[in-house]
PDB file of C-alpha atoms in Angstrom:
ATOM      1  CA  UNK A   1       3.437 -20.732  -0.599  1.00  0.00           C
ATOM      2  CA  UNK A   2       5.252 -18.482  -3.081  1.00  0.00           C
ATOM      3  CA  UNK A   3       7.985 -19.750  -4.849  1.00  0.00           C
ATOM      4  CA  UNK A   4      11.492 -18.342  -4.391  1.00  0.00           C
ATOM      5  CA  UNK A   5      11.850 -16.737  -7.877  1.00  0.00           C
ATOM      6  CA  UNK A   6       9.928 -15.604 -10.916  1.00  0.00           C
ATOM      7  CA  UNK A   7      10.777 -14.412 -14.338  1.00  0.00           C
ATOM      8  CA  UNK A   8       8.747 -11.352 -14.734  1.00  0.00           C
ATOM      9  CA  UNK A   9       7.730 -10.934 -18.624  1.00  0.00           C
ATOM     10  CA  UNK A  10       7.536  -7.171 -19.589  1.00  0.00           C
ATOM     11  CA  UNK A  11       5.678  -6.616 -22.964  1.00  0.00           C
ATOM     12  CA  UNK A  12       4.846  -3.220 -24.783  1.00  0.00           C
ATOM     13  CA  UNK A  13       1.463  -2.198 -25.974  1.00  0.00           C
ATOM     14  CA  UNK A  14       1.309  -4.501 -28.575  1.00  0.00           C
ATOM     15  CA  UNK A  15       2.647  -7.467 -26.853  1.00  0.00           C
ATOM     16  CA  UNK A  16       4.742  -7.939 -29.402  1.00  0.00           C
ATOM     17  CA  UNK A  17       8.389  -6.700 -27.986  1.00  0.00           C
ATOM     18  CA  UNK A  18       8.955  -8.888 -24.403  1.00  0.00           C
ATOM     19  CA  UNK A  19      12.019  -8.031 -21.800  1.00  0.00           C
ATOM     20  CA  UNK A  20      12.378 -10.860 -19.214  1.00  0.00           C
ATOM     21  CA  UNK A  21      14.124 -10.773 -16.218  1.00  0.00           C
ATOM     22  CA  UNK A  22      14.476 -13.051 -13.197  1.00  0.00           C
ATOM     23  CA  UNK A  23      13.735 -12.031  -9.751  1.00  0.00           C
ATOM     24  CA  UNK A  24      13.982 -13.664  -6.404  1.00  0.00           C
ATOM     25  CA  UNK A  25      12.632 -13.013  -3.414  1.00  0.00           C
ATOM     26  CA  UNK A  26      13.382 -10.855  -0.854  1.00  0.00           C
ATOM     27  CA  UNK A  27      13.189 -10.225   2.667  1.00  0.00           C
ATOM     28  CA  UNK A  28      10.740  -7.443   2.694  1.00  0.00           C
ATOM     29  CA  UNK A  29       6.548  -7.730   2.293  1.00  0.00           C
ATOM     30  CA  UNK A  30       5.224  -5.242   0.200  1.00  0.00           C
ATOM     31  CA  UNK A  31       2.199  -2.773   1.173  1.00  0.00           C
ATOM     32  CA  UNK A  32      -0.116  -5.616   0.065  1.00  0.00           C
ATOM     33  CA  UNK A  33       1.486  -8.149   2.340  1.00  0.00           C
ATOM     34  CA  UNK A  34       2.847 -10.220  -0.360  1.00  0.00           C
ATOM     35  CA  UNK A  35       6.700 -10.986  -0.719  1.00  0.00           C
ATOM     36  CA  UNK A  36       8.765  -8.412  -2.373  1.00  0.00           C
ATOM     37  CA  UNK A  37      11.018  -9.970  -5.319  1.00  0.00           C
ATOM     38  CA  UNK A  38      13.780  -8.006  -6.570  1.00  0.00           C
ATOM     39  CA  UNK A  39      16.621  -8.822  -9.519  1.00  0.00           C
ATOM     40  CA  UNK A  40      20.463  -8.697  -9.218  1.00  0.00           C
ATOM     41  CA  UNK A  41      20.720  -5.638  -9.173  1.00  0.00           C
ATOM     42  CA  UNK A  42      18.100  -4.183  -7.291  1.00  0.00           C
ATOM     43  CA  UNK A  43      16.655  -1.894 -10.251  1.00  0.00           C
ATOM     44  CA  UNK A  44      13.724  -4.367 -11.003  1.00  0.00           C
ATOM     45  CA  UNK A  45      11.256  -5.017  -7.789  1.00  0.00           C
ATOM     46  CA  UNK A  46       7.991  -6.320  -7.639  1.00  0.00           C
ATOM     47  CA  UNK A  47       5.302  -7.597  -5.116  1.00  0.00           C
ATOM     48  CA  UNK A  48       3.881 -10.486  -6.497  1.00  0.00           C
ATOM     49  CA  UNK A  49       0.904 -12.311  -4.719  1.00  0.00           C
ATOM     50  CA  UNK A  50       0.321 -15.663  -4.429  1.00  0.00           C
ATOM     51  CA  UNK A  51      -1.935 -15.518  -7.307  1.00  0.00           C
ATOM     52  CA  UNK A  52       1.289 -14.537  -9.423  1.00  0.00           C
ATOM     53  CA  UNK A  53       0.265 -11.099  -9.720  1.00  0.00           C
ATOM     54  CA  UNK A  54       2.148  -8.063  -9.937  1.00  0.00           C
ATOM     55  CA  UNK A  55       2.806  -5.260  -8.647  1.00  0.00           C
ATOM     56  CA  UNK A  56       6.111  -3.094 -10.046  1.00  0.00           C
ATOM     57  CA  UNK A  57       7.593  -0.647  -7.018  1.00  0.00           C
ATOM     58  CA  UNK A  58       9.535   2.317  -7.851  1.00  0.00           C
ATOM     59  CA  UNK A  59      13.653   1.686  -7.027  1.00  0.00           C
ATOM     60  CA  UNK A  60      14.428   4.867  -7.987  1.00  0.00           C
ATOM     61  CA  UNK A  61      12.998   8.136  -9.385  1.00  0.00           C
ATOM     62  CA  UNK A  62      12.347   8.788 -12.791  1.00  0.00           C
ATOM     63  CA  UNK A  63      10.776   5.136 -12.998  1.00  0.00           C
ATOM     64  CA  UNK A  64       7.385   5.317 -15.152  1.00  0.00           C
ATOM     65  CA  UNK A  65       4.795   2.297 -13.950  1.00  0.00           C
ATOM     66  CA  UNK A  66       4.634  -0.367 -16.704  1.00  0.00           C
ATOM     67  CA  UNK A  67       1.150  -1.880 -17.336  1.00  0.00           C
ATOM     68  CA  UNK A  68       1.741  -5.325 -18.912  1.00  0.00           C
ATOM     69  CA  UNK A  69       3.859  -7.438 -16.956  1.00  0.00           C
ATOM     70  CA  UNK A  70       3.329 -11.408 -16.453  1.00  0.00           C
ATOM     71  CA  UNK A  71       4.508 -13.287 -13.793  1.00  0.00           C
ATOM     72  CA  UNK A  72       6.212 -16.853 -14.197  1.00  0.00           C
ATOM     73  CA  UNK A  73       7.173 -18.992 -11.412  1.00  0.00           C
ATOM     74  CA  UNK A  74      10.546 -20.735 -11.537  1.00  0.00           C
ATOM     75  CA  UNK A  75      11.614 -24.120 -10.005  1.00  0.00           C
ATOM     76  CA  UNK A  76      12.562 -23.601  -6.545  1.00  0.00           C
ATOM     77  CA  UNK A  77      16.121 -25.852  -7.754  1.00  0.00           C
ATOM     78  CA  UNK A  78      19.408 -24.301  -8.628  1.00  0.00           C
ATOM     79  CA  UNK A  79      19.500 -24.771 -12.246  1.00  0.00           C
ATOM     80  CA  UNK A  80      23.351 -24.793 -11.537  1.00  0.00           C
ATOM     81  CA  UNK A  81      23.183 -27.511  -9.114  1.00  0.00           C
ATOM     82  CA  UNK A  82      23.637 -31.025 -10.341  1.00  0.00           C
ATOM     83  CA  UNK A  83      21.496 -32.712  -7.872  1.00  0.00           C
ATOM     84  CA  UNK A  84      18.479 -30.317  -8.394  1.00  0.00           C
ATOM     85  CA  UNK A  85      18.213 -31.246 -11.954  1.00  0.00           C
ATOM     86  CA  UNK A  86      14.681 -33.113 -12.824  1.00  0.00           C
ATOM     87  CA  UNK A  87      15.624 -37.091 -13.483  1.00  0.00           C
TER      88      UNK A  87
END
């Protein structure tokens, strides 16, 4: 089962500069037939299999593919919900 949200880890050629943003899932299957994930805004989107790996869709034009992107998933809890905080 994949998990409701991931932070996606974006890294340049180096790996040494690293962008993270959170995504959640969507609605939508990708071409693959994995979930599409997508962040608050809509900009970032991603299928990401159940073997946490990634695929980056164009939102928009202009968008250049990005080769180095790790996939993390996230407790399925609301980190702003008391009750789903670990014990």
């Amino acid at each position: 089962m994949n998990p409701l949200r991931y932070e996606l880890v974006f890294s340049d050629s180096t790996g040494s500069a690293q962008d993270v943003v959170i995504v959640e899932r969507t609605p939508f299957t990708g071409s693959g037939g994995h979930p599409v994930y997508s962040d608050a805004t809509g900009i970032i989107r991603a299928e990401i299999s159940d073997r946490d790996e990634v695929r980056i869709l164009a939102s928009g034009g202009h968008q250049q593919p990005t080769q180095s992107v790790l996939a993390r998933p996230l407790p399925d809890t609301d980190p702003k919900d008391p009750a789903g905080s670990p014990a």
